[in-house]
Amino acid sequence: MTNIAIFVSGSGSNCENLIRHFSGSDRINSALVVSNKPDAYALVRAKNLGVPTAVITKAQLNDAEVMMPLLRQYDIQFIVLAGFLPLIPDFLIEAFPRRMVNLHPALLPKYGGKGMWGHHVHEAVKAAGETETGMTVHWVTPVCDGGEIIAQYKVALSPADSVDDIAEKEHQLEMAYFPQVVEQVLEDIFF
């Protein structure tokens, strides 16, 4: 059994989608949900689905003496960032080389980097008059949103689409494809 940790900062729709996707698996277990926000609704979703949770401060995230024992306690072998906003410290990236993926709500390398998350991304896509947007799953490296791209999925946009419309179209891609991409990565590594 491969134990994964899901790191989240917000409402956790992708977190719940991942947990549900792997709930019947005899090979992949959503073993832990970690959040930097004690009021993240993702924590409620995880608890409702029987998955242990942990809340960490920025200082704890950046402290190997806190993070590594936590991840060892749950025998974590892979980390999925699903709307986790803080930068991942180098020691964690080094401890999980090509064992940590991130979901980004745009077609990287466009609209990535510091400050480019959530609605900020969709607003930038709208302001640029893009005719398409999408989601990117990539490896986590010390460069924010700079890791090698694993998969991308696109959706067409129209000039009439509002920022909320763009966000919803992109979110539908996440719901449809993110768990499948994570599962394929895990299959390729562990099975």
CSV table of C-alpha atoms in Angstrom, one decimal:
chain,number,residue,atom,x,y,z
A,1,MET,CA,0.0,0.0,0.0
A,2,THR,CA,1.3,3.4,-1.0
A,3,ASN,CA,0.4,6.1,1.5
A,4,ILE,CA,-0.1,9.6,0.1
A,5,ALA,CA,-0.4,13.0,2.0
A,6,ILE,CA,-2.6,15.7,0.4
A,7,PHE,CA,-1.5,19.3,1.3
A,8,VAL,CA,-4.3,21.9,1.1
A,9,SER,CA,-5.1,25.5,2.0
A,10,GLY,CA,-8.7,26.0,1.0
A,11,SER,CA,-12.1,24.4,0.6
A,12,GLY,CA,-10.7,21.0,-0.5
A,13,SER,CA,-12.8,20.0,-3.5
A,14,ASN,CA,-9.8,18.4,-5.1
A,15,CYS,CA,-8.7,16.9,-1.8
A,16,GLU,CA,-12.2,15.2,-1.4
A,17,ASN,CA,-12.1,14.1,-5.0
A,18,LEU,CA,-8.7,12.4,-4.5
A,19,ILE,CA,-9.8,10.7,-1.3
A,20,ARG,CA,-13.0,9.4,-2.9
A,21,HIS,CA,-11.1,8.3,-6.0
A,22,PHE,CA,-8.7,6.2,-4.0
A,23,SER,CA,-11.2,5.0,-1.3
A,24,GLY,CA,-11.6,1.6,-2.9
A,25,SER,CA,-8.0,1.1,-3.9
A,26,ASP,CA,-6.0,-1.8,-2.4
A,27,ARG,CA,-2.8,-0.1,-3.5
A,28,ILE,CA,-3.1,3.7,-2.8
A,29,ASN,CA,-4.2,5.1,0.5
A,30,SER,CA,-5.0,8.8,1.3
A,31,ALA,CA,-3.3,8.6,4.7
A,32,LEU,CA,-3.1,12.2,5.8
A,33,VAL,CA,-4.4,15.7,4.9
A,34,VAL,CA,-2.1,18.6,5.9
A,35,SER,CA,-3.2,22.2,5.9
A,36,ASN,CA,-1.6,25.5,6.8
A,37,LYS,CA,-5.0,26.9,7.7
A,38,PRO,CA,-6.9,25.7,10.7
A,39,ASP,CA,-10.2,26.8,9.2
A,40,ALA,CA,-9.7,25.2,5.8
A,41,TYR,CA,-12.9,23.4,4.8
A,42,ALA,CA,-10.7,20.7,3.4
A,43,LEU,CA,-10.0,19.5,7.0
A,44,VAL,CA,-13.8,19.0,7.5
A,45,ARG,CA,-14.1,17.1,4.2
A,46,ALA,CA,-11.1,14.8,5.2
A,47,LYS,CA,-12.5,14.1,8.7
A,48,ASN,CA,-15.9,13.3,7.2
A,49,LEU,CA,-14.2,10.7,5.0
A,50,GLY,CA,-12.2,9.3,7.9
A,51,VAL,CA,-8.8,10.6,6.8
A,52,PRO,CA,-6.4,11.9,9.6
A,53,THR,CA,-5.6,15.6,9.4
A,54,ALA,CA,-2.8,17.9,10.7
A,55,VAL,CA,-2.6,21.7,10.8
A,56,ILE,CA,0.8,23.2,10.5
A,57,THR,CA,2.1,26.8,10.9
A,58,LYS,CA,4.5,28.3,8.4
A,59,ALA,CA,7.3,27.8,11.0
A,60,GLN,CA,6.4,24.1,11.3
A,61,LEU,CA,6.3,23.6,7.6
A,62,ASN,CA,9.8,25.0,7.4
A,63,ASP,CA,11.1,22.8,10.2
A,64,ALA,CA,12.4,19.4,9.3
A,65,GLU,CA,12.2,18.3,12.9
A,66,VAL,CA,8.4,18.8,12.7
A,67,MET,CA,7.6,17.8,9.2
A,68,MET,CA,9.7,14.7,8.8
A,69,PRO,CA,8.4,12.9,11.9
A,70,LEU,CA,4.8,13.8,11.0
A,71,LEU,CA,5.2,12.3,7.5
A,72,ARG,CA,7.0,9.2,8.9
A,73,GLN,CA,4.2,8.7,11.5
A,74,TYR,CA,1.8,8.1,8.6
A,75,ASP,CA,4.5,6.3,6.4
A,76,ILE,CA,4.0,8.9,3.7
A,77,GLN,CA,5.7,7.9,0.4
A,78,PHE,CA,4.2,10.6,-1.9
A,79,ILE,CA,2.8,14.1,-1.5
A,80,VAL,CA,0.1,15.8,-3.6
A,81,LEU,CA,-0.3,19.5,-3.4
A,82,ALA,CA,-4.0,20.3,-4.1
A,83,GLY,CA,-4.4,24.0,-3.6
A,84,PHE,CA,-1.6,24.4,-1.0
A,85,LEU,CA,-0.3,28.0,-1.1
A,86,PRO,CA,2.9,28.1,0.9
A,87,LEU,CA,6.2,27.4,-0.8
A,88,ILE,CA,7.5,24.0,-0.1
A,89,PRO,CA,10.9,24.0,1.8
A,90,ASP,CA,13.9,22.5,0.1
A,91,PHE,CA,14.4,19.8,2.7
A,92,LEU,CA,10.9,18.4,1.9
A,93,ILE,CA,11.6,18.5,-1.9
A,94,GLU,CA,14.9,16.7,-1.3
A,95,ALA,CA,13.2,14.1,0.9
A,96,PHE,CA,10.5,13.4,-1.8
A,97,PRO,CA,12.4,13.6,-5.1
A,98,ARG,CA,9.9,13.1,-8.0
A,99,ARG,CA,7.5,12.0,-5.2
A,100,MET,CA,5.6,15.3,-5.0
A,101,VAL,CA,3.2,16.8,-7.5
A,102,ASN,CA,1.3,20.1,-7.7
A,103,LEU,CA,-1.9,21.1,-9.4
A,104,HIS,CA,-1.8,24.5,-11.0
A,105,PRO,CA,-5.0,26.2,-12.5
A,106,ALA,CA,-3.5,27.4,-15.7
A,107,LEU,CA,-1.4,26.1,-18.7
A,108,LEU,CA,2.1,26.5,-17.3
A,109,PRO,CA,4.5,28.1,-18.0
A,110,LYS,CA,1.8,30.9,-18.5
A,111,TYR,CA,0.4,32.4,-15.3
A,112,GLY,CA,2.7,30.6,-12.8
A,113,GLY,CA,5.0,31.8,-10.1
A,114,LYS,CA,4.7,33.8,-6.9
A,115,GLY,CA,1.2,35.3,-6.4
A,116,MET,CA,-0.4,33.2,-9.1
A,117,TRP,CA,-3.0,31.1,-7.4
A,118,GLY,CA,-6.7,30.7,-7.5
A,119,HIS,CA,-8.7,33.7,-8.7
A,120,HIS,CA,-5.5,35.7,-9.4
A,121,VAL,CA,-4.7,33.2,-12.2
A,122,HIS,CA,-8.2,33.3,-13.8
A,123,GLU,CA,-8.2,37.1,-13.6
A,124,ALA,CA,-4.9,37.2,-15.5
A,125,VAL,CA,-6.2,34.7,-18.1
A,126,LYS,CA,-9.3,36.9,-18.7
A,127,ALA,CA,-7.2,40.2,-18.8
A,128,ALA,CA,-4.9,38.7,-21.4
A,129,GLY,CA,-7.9,37.7,-23.6
A,130,GLU,CA,-6.8,34.0,-23.8
A,131,THR,CA,-8.9,31.7,-26.0
A,132,GLU,CA,-8.1,28.7,-23.8
A,133,THR,CA,-7.1,27.8,-20.3
A,134,GLY,CA,-6.6,24.7,-18.4
A,135,MET,CA,-4.9,22.8,-15.6
A,136,THR,CA,-1.3,21.6,-15.2
A,137,VAL,CA,0.1,18.9,-13.0
A,138,HIS,CA,3.8,19.2,-12.5
A,139,TRP,CA,6.6,17.9,-10.3
A,140,VAL,CA,7.5,20.1,-7.4
A,141,THR,CA,11.0,21.7,-7.5
A,142,PRO,CA,12.5,24.6,-5.6
A,143,VAL,CA,11.3,26.9,-8.4
A,144,CYS,CA,7.7,28.0,-7.8
A,145,ASP,CA,5.6,26.3,-10.6
A,146,GLY,CA,8.8,25.5,-12.4
A,147,GLY,CA,8.9,21.7,-12.2
A,148,GLU,CA,8.6,19.5,-15.2
A,149,ILE,CA,5.1,19.2,-16.6
A,150,ILE,CA,3.4,15.8,-16.1
A,151,ALA,CA,0.1,16.5,-17.8
A,152,GLN,CA,-2.1,19.4,-19.1
A,153,TYR,CA,-5.7,19.6,-20.0
A,154,LYS,CA,-7.2,22.5,-21.9
A,155,VAL,CA,-10.7,24.0,-22.3
A,156,ALA,CA,-11.8,26.7,-24.8
A,157,LEU,CA,-12.8,30.1,-23.6
A,158,SER,CA,-15.0,32.7,-25.2
A,159,PRO,CA,-14.7,36.5,-24.9
A,160,ALA,CA,-18.1,36.5,-23.0
A,161,ASP,CA,-16.7,34.2,-20.2
A,162,SER,CA,-16.4,36.0,-16.9
A,163,VAL,CA,-13.6,35.3,-14.5
A,164,ASP,CA,-16.0,33.0,-12.6
A,165,ASP,CA,-16.9,31.2,-15.8
A,166,ILE,CA,-13.2,30.7,-16.5
A,167,ALA,CA,-12.6,29.4,-13.0
A,168,GLU,CA,-15.6,27.0,-13.3
A,169,LYS,CA,-14.4,25.6,-16.7
A,170,GLU,CA,-10.9,25.1,-15.3
A,171,HIS,CA,-12.3,23.5,-12.1
A,172,GLN,CA,-14.3,21.0,-14.1
A,173,LEU,CA,-11.0,19.8,-15.7
A,174,GLU,CA,-9.5,19.4,-12.2
A,175,MET,CA,-12.5,17.3,-11.1
A,176,ALA,CA,-12.3,15.1,-14.2
A,177,TYR,CA,-8.6,14.6,-14.6
A,178,PHE,CA,-6.5,15.3,-11.5
A,179,PRO,CA,-7.1,12.0,-9.7
A,180,GLN,CA,-6.4,10.0,-12.9
A,181,VAL,CA,-3.1,11.9,-13.4
A,182,VAL,CA,-2.1,11.3,-9.8
A,183,GLU,CA,-3.0,7.6,-10.0
A,184,GLN,CA,-1.0,7.2,-13.2
A,185,VAL,CA,2.1,8.8,-11.7
A,186,LEU,CA,1.8,6.5,-8.7
A,187,GLU,CA,1.4,3.5,-10.9
A,188,ASP,CA,4.5,4.5,-12.9
A,189,ILE,CA,6.6,4.9,-9.7
A,190,PHE,CA,5.3,2.2,-7.3
A,191,PHE,CA,3.7,-0.6,-9.3
